[in-house]
GROMACS .gro file of N, CA and C in nm:
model
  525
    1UNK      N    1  -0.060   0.952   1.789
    1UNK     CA    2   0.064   0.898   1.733
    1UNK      C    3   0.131   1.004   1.648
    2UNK      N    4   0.269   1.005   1.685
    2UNK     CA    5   0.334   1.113   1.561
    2UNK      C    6   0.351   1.026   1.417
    3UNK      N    7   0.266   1.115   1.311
    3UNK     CA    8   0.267   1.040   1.196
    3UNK      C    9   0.415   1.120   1.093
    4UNK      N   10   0.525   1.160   1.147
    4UNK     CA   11   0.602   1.219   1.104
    4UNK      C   12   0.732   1.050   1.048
    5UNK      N   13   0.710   0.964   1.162
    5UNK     CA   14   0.840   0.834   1.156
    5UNK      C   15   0.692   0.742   1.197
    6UNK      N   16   0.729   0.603   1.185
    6UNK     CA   17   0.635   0.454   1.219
    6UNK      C   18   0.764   0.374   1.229
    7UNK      N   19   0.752   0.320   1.384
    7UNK     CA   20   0.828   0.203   1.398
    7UNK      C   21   0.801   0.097   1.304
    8UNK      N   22   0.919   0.037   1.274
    8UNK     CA   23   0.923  -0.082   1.181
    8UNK      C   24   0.803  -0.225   1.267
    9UNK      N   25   0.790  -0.208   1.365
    9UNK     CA   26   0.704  -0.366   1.378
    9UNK      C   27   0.624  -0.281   1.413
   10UNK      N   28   0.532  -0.129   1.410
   10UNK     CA   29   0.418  -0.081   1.369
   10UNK      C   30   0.395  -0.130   1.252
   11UNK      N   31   0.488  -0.097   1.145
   11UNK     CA   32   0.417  -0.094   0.982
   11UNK      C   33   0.401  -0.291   0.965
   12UNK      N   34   0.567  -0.352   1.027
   12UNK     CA   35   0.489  -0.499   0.980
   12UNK      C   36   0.332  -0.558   1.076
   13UNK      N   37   0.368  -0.496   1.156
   13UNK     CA   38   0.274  -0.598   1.226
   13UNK      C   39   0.094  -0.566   1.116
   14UNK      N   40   0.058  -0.462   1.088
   14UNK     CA   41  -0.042  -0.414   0.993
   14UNK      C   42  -0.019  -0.468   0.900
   15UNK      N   43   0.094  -0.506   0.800
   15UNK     CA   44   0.127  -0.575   0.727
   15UNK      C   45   0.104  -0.720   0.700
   16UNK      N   46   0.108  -0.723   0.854
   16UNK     CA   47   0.059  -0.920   0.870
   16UNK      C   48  -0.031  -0.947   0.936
   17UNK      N   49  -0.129  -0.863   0.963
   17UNK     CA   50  -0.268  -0.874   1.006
   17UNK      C   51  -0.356  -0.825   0.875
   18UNK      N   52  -0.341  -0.789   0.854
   18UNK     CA   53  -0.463  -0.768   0.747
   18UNK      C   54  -0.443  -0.833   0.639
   19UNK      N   55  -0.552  -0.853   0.563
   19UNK     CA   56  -0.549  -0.985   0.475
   19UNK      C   57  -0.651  -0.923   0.357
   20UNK      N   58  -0.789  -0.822   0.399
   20UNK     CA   59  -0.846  -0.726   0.287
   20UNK      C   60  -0.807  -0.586   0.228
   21UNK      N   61  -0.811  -0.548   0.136
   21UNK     CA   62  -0.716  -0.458   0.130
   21UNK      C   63  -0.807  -0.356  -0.012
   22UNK      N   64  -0.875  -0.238   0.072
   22UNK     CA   65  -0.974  -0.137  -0.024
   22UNK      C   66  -0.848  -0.042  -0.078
   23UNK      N   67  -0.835  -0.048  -0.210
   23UNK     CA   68  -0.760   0.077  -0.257
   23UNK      C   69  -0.869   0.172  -0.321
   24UNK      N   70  -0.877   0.298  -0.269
   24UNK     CA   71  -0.939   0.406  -0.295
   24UNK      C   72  -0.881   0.456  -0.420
   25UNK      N   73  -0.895   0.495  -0.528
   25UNK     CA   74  -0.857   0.572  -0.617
   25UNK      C   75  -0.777   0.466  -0.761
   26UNK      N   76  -0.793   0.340  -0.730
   26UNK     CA   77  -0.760   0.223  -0.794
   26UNK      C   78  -0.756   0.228  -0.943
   27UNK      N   79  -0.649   0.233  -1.059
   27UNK     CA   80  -0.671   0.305  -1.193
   27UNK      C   81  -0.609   0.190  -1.240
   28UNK      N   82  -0.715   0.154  -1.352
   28UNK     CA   83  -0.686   0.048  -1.493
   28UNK      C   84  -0.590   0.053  -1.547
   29UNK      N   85  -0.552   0.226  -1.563
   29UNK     CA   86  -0.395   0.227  -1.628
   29UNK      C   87  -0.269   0.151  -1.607
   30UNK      N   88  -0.199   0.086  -1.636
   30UNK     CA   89  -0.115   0.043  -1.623
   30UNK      C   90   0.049   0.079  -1.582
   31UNK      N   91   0.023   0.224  -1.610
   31UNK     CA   92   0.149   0.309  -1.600
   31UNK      C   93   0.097   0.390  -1.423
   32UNK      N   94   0.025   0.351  -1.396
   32UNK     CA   95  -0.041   0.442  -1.289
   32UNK      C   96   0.014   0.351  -1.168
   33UNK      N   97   0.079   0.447  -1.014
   33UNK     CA   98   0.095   0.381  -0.918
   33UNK      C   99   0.025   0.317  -0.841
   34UNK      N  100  -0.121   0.343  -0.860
   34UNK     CA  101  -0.237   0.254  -0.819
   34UNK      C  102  -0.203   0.079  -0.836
   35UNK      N  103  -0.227   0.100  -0.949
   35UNK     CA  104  -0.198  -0.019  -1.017
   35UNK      C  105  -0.095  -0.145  -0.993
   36UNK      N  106   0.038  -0.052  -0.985
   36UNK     CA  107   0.107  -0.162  -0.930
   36UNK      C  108   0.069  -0.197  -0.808
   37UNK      N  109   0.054  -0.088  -0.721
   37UNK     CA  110   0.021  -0.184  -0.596
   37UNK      C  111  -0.127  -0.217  -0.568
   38UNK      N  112  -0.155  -0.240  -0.658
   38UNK     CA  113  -0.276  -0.356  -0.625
   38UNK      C  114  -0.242  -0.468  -0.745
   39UNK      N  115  -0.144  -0.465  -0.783
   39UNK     CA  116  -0.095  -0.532  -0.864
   39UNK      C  117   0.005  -0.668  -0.735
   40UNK      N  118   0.102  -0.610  -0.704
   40UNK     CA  119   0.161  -0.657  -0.604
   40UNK      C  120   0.130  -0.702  -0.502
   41UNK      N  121   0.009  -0.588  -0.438
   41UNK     CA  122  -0.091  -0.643  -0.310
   41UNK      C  123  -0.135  -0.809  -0.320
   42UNK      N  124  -0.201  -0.844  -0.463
   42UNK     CA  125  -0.249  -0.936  -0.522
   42UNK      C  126  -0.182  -1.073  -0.508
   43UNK      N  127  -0.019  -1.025  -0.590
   43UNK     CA  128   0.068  -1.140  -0.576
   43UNK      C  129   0.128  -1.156  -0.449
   44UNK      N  130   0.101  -1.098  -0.330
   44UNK     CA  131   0.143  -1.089  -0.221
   44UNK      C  132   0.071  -1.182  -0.147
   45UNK      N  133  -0.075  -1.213  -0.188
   45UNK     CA  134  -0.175  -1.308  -0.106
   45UNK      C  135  -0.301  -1.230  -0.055
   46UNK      N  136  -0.264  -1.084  -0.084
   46UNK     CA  137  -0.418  -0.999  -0.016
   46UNK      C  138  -0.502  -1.030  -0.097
   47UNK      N  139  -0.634  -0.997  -0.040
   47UNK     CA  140  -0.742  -0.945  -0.137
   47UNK      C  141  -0.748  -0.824  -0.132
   48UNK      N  142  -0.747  -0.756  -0.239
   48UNK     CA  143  -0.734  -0.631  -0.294
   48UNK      C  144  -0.883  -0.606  -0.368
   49UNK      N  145  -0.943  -0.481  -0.311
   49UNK     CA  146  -1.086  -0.430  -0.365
   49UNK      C  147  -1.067  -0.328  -0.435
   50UNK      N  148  -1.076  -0.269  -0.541
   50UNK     CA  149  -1.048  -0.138  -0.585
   50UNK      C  150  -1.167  -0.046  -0.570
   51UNK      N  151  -1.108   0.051  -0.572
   51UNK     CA  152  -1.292   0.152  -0.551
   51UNK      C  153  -1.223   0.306  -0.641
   52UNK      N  154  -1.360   0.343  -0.725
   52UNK     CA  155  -1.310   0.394  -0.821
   52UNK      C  156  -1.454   0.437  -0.872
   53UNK      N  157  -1.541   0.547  -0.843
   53UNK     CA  158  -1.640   0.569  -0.911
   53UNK      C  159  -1.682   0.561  -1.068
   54UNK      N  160  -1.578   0.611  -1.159
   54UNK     CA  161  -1.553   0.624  -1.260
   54UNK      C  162  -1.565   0.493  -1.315
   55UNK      N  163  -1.476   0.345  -1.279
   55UNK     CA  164  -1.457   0.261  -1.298
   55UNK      C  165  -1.562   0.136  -1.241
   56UNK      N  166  -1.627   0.188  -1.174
   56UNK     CA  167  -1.736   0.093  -1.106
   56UNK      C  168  -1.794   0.000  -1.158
   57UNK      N  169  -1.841  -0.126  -1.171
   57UNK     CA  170  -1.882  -0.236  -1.248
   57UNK      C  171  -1.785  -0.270  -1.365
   58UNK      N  172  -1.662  -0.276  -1.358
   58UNK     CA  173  -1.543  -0.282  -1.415
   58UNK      C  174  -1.473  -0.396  -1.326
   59UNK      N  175  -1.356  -0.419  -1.385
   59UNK     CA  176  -1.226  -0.530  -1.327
   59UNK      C  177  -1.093  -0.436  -1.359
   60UNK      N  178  -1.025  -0.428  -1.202
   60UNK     CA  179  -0.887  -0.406  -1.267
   60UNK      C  180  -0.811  -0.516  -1.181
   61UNK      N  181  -0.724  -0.587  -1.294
   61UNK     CA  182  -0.691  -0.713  -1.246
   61UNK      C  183  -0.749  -0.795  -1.184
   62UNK      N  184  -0.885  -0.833  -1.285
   62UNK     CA  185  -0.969  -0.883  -1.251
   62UNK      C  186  -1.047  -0.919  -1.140
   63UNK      N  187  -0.995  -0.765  -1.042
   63UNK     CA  188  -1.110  -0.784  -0.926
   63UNK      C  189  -1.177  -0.647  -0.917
   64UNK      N  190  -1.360  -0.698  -0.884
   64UNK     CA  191  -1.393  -0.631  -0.905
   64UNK      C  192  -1.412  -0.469  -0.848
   65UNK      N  193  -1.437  -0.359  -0.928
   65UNK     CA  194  -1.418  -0.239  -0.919
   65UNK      C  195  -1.617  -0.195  -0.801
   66UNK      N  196  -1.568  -0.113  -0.699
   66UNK     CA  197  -1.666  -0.019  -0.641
   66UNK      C  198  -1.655   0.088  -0.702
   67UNK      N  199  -1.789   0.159  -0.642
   67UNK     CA  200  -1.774   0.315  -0.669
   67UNK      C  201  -1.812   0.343  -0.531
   68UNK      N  202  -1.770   0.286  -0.410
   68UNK     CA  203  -1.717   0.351  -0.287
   68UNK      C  204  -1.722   0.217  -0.172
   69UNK      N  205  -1.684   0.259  -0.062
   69UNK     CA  206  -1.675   0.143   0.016
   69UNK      C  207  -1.805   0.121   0.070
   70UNK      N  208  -1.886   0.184   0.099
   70UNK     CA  209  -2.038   0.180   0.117
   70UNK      C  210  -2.086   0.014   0.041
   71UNK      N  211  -2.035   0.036  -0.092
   71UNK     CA  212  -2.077  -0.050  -0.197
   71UNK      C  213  -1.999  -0.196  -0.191
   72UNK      N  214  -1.882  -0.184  -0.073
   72UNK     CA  215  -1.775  -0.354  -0.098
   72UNK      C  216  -1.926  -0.430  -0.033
   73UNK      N  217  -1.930  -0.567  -0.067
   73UNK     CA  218  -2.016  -0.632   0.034
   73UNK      C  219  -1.997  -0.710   0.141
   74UNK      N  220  -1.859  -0.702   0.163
   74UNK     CA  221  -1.826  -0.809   0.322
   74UNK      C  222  -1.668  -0.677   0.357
   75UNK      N  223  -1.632  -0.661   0.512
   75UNK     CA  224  -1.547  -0.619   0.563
   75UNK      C  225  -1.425  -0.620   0.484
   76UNK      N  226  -1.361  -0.475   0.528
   76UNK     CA  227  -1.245  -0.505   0.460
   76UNK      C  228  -1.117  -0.411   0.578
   77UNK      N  229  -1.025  -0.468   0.626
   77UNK     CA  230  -0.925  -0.506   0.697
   77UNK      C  231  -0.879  -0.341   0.707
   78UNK      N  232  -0.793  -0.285   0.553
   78UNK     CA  233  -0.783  -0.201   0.568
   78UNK      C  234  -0.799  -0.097   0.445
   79UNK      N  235  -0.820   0.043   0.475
   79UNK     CA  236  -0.802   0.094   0.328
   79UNK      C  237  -0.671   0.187   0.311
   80UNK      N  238  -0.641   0.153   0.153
   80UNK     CA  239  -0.531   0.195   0.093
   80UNK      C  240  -0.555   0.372  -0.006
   81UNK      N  241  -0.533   0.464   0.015
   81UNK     CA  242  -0.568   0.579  -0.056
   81UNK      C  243  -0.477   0.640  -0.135
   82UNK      N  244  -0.557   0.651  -0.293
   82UNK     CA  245  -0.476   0.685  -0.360
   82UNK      C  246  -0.552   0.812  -0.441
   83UNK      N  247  -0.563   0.918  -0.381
   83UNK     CA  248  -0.668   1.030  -0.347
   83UNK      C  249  -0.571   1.150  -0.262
   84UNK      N  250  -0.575   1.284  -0.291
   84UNK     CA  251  -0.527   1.346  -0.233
   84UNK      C  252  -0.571   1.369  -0.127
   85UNK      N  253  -0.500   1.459  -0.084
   85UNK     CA  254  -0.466   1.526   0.075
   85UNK      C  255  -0.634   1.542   0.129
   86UNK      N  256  -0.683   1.613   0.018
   86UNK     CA  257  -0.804   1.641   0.021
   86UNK      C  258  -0.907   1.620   0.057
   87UNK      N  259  -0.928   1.466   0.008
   87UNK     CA  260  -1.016   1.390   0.005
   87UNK      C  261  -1.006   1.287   0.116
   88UNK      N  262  -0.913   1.269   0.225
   88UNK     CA  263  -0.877   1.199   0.346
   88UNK      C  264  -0.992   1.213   0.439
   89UNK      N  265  -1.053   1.276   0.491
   89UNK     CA  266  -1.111   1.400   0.537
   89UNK      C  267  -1.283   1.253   0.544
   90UNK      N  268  -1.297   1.273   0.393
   90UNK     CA  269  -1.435   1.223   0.370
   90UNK      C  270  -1.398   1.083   0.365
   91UNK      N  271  -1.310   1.015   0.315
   91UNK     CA  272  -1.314   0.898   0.325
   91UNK      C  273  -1.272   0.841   0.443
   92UNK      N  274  -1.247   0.912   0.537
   92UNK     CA  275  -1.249   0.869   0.707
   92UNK      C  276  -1.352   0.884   0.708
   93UNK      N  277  -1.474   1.007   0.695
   93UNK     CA  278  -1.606   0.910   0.708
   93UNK      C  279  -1.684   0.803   0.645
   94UNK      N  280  -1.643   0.776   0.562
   94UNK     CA  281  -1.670   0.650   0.509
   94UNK      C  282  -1.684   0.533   0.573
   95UNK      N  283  -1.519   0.523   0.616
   95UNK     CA  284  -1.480   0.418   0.710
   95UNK      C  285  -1.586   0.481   0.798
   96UNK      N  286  -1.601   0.533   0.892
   96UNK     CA  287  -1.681   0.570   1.005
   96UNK      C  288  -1.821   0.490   0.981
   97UNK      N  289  -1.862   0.491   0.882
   97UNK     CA  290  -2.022   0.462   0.861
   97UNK      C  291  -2.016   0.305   0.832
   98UNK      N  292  -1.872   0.244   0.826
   98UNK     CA  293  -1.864   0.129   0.799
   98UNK      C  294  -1.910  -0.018   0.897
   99UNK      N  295  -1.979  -0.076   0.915
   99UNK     CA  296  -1.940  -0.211   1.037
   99UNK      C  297  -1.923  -0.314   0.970
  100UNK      N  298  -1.825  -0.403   1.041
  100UNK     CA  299  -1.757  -0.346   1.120
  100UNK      C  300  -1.642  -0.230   1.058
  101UNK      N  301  -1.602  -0.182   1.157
  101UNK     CA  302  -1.451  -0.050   1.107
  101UNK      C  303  -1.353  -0.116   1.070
  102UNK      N  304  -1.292  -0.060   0.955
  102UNK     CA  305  -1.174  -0.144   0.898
  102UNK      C  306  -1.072  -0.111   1.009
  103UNK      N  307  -0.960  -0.169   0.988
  103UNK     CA  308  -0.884  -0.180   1.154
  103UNK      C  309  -0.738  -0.050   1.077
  104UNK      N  310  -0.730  -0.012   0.943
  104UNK     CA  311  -0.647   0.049   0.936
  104UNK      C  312  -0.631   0.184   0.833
  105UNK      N  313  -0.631   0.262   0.829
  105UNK     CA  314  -0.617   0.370   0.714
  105UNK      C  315  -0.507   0.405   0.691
  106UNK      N  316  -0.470   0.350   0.527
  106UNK     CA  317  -0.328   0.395   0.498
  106UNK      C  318  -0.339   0.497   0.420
  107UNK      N  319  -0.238   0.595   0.379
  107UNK     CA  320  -0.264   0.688   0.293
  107UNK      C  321  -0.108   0.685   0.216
  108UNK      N  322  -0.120   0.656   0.092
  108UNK     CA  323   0.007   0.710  -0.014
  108UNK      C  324   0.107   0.808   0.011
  109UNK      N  325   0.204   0.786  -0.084
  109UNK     CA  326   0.273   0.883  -0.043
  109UNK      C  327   0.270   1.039  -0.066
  110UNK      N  328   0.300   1.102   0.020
  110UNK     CA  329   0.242   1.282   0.017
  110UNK      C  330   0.110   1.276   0.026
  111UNK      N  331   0.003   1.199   0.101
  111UNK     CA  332  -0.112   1.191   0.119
  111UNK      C  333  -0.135   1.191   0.262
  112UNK      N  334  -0.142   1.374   0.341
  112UNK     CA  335  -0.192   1.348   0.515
  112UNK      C  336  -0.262   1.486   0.504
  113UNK      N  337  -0.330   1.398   0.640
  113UNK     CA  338  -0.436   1.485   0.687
  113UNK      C  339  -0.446   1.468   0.845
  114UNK      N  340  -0.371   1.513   0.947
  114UNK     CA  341  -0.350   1.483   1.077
  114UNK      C  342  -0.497   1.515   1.132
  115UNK      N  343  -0.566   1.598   1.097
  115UNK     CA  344  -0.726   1.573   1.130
  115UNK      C  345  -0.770   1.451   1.119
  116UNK      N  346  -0.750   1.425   0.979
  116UNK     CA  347  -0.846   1.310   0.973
  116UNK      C  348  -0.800   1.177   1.042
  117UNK      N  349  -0.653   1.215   1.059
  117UNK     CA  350  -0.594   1.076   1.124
  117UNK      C  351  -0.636   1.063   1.277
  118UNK      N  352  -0.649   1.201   1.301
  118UNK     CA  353  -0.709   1.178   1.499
  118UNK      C  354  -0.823   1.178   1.447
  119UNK      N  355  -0.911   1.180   1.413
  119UNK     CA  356  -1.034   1.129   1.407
  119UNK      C  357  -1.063   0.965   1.377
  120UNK      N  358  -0.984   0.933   1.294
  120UNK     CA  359  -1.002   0.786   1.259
  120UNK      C  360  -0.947   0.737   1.364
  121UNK      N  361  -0.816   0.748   1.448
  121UNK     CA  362  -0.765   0.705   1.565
  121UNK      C  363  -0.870   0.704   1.687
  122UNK      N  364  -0.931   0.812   1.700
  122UNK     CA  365  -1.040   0.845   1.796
  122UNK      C  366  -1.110   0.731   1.782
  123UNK      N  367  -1.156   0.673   1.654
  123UNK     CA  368  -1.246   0.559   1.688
  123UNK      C  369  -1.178   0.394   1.670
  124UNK      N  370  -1.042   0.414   1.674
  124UNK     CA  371  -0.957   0.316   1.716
  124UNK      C  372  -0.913   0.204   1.594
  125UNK      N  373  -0.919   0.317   1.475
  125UNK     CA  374  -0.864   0.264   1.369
  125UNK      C  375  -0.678   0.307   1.354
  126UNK      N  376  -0.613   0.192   1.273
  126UNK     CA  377  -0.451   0.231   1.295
  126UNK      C  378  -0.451   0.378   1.185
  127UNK      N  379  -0.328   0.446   1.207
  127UNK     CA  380  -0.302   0.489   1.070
  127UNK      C  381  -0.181   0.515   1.043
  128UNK      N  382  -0.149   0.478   0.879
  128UNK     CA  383  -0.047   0.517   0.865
  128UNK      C  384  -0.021   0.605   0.731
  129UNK      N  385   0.061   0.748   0.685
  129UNK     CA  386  -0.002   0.796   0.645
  129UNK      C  387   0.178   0.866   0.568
  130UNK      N  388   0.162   0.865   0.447
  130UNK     CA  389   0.276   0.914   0.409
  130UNK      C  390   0.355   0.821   0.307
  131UNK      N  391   0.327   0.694   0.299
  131UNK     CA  392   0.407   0.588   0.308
  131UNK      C  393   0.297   0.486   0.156
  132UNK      N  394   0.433   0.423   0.159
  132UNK     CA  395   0.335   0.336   0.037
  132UNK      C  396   0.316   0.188   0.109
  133UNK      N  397   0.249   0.099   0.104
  133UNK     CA  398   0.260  -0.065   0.103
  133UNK      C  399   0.354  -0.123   0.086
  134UNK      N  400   0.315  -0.160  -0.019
  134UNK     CA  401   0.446  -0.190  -0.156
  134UNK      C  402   0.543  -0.170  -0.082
  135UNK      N  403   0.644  -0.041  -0.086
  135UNK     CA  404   0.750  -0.047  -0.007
  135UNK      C  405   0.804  -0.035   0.088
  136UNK      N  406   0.669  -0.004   0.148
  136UNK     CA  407   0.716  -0.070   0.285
  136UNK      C  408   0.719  -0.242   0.299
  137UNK      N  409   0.663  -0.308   0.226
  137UNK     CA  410   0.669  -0.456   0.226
  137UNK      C  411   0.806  -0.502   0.179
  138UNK      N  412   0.810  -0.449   0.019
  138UNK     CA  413   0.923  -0.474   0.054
  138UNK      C  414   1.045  -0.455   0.105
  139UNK      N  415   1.078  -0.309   0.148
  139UNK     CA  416   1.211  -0.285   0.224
  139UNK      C  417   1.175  -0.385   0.408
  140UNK      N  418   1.076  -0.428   0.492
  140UNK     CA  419   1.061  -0.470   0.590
  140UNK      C  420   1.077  -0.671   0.558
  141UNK      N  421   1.006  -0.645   0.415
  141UNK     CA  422   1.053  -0.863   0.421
  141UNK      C  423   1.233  -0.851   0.325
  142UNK      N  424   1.290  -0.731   0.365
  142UNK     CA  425   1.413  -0.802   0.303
  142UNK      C  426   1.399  -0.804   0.068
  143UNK      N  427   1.280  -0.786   0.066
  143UNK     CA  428   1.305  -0.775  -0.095
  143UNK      C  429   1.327  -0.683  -0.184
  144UNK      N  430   1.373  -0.561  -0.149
  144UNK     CA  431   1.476  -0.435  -0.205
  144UNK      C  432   1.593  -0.481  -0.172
  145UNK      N  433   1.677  -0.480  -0.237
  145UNK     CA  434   1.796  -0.522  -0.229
  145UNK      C  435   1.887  -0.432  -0.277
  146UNK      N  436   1.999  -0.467  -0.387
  146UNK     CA  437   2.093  -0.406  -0.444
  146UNK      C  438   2.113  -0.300  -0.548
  147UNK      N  439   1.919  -0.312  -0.569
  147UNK     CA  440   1.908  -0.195  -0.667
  147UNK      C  441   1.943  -0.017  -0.623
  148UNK      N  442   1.934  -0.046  -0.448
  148UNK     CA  443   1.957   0.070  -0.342
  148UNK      C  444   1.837   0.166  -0.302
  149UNK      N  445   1.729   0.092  -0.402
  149UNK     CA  446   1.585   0.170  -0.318
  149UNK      C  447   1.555   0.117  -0.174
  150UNK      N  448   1.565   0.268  -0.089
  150UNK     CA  449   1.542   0.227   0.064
  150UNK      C  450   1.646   0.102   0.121
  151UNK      N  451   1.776   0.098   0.075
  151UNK     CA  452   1.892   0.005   0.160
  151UNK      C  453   1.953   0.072   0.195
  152UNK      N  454   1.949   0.197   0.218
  152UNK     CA  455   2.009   0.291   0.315
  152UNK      C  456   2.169   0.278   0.250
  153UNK      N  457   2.200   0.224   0.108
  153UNK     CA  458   2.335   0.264   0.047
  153UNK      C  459   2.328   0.334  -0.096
  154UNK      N  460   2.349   0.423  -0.134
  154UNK     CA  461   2.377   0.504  -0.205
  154UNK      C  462   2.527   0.444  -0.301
  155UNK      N  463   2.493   0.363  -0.440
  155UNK     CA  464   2.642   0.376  -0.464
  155UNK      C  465   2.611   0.341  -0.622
  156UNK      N  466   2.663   0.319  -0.700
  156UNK     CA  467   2.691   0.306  -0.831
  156UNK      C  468   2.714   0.191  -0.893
  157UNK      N  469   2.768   0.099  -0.759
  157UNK     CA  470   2.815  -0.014  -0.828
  157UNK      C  471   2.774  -0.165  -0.716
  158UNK      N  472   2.723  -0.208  -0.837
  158UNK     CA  473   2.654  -0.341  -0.750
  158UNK      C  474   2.748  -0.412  -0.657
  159UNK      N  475   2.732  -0.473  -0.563
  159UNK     CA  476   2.776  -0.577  -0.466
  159UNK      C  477   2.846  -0.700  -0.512
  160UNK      N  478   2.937  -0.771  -0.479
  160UNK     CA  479   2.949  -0.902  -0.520
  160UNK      C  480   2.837  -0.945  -0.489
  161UNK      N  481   2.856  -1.088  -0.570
  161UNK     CA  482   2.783  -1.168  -0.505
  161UNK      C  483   2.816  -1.291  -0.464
  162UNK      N  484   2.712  -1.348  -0.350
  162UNK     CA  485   2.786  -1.397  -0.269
  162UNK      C  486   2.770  -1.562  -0.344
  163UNK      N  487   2.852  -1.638  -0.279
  163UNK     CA  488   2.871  -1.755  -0.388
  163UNK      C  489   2.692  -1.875  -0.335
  164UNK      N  490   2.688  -1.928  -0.445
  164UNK     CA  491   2.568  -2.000  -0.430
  164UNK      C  492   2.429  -1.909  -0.427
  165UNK      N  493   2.459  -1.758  -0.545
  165UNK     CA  494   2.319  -1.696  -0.549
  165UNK      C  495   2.372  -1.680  -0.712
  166UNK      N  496   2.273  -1.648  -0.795
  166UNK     CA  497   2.275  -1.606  -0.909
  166UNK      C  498   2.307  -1.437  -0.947
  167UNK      N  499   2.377  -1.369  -1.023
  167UNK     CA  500   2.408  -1.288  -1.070
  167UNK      C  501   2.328  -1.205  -1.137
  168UNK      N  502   2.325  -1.094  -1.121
  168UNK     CA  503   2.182  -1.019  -1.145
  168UNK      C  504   2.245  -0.920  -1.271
  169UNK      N  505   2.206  -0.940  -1.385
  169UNK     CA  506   2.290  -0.820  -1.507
  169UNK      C  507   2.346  -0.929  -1.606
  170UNK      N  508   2.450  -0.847  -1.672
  170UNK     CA  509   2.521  -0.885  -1.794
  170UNK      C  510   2.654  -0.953  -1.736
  171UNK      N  511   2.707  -1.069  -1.769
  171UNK     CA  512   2.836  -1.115  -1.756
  171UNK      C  513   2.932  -1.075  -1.868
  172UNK      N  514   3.087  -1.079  -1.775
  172UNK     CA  515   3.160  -1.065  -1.908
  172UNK      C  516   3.184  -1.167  -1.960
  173UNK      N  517   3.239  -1.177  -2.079
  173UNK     CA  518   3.291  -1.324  -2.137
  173UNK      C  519   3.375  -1.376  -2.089
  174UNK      N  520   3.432  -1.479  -2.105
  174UNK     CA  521   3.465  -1.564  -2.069
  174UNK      C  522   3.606  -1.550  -2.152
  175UNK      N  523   3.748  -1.558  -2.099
  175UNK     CA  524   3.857  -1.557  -2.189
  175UNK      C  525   3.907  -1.649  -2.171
   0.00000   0.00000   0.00000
């Protein structure tokens, strides 16, 4: 697969099949991009596993923390990496040593390794690699909107709105 573009009902259809969801590199911090999206993953309906050596026998957002996938104790759908370029490499073998094989390897954004992706493909796992969850979820269900992240408009100034939705900001007064 060229991991350069992913058709849009590539990324949803992974989106709506998987239901476990291993984030590799998973951080307590709160300011950290980990976080939100296993933050979001969460309120989305996944189960979200974090794995985090450092953090192991820990909770972030109160689910509990691994120190590798070796260690989850029931299957998990797909994993999420938040680990450099680097480290892709080994945590495809991970997955490898896994049964059953998780069905997908995602990798963050600025996170590839086209080795490791034909190798994980070789044993007939998806991948997608470049890309976040999160927004891909939401620019594909429609919930980026007018703020102009990923709506393909570039502009300065919000949209009307259309009648029978609520107004997003400050109103003027009323004269």
């Amino acid at each position: 697969m060229d991991h350069n573009s992913y058709p849009d009902d590539y990324v949803a259809e992974i989106l709506h099949s998987v239901k476990t969801i291993a984030v590799v590199g998973a951080s307590p911090k709160e300011v950290r991009p980990s976080y939100f999206v296993v933050k979001y993953l969460l309120a989305k309906g996944y189960e979200v596993i974090p794995v985090n050596p450092g953090q192991a026998g820990n909770r972030i957002l109160g689910q509990q923390v691994y120190a590798s996938l070796a260690d989850i104790p029931h299957p998990v759908d797909m994993v999420d990496v938040f680990r450099g370029s680097e480290a892709l490499s080994g945590i495809v073998d991970e997955m490898l040593a896994l049964k059953p094989l998780p069905k997908v390897l995602w990798s963050q954004l600025r996170v590839r390794d086209d080795a490791a992706a034909r190798k994980a493909e070789a044993a007939g796992i998806r991948v997608v690699m470049d890309r976040c969850p999160k927004i891909e979820f939401g620019r594909l269900s429609g919930e980026i909107g007018w703020t102009g992240v990923n709506s393909r408009v570039i502009s300065s100034k919000k949209p009307a709105v259309q009648a029978g939705f609520q107004a997003l900001g400050i109103r003027s007064p009323k004269k």
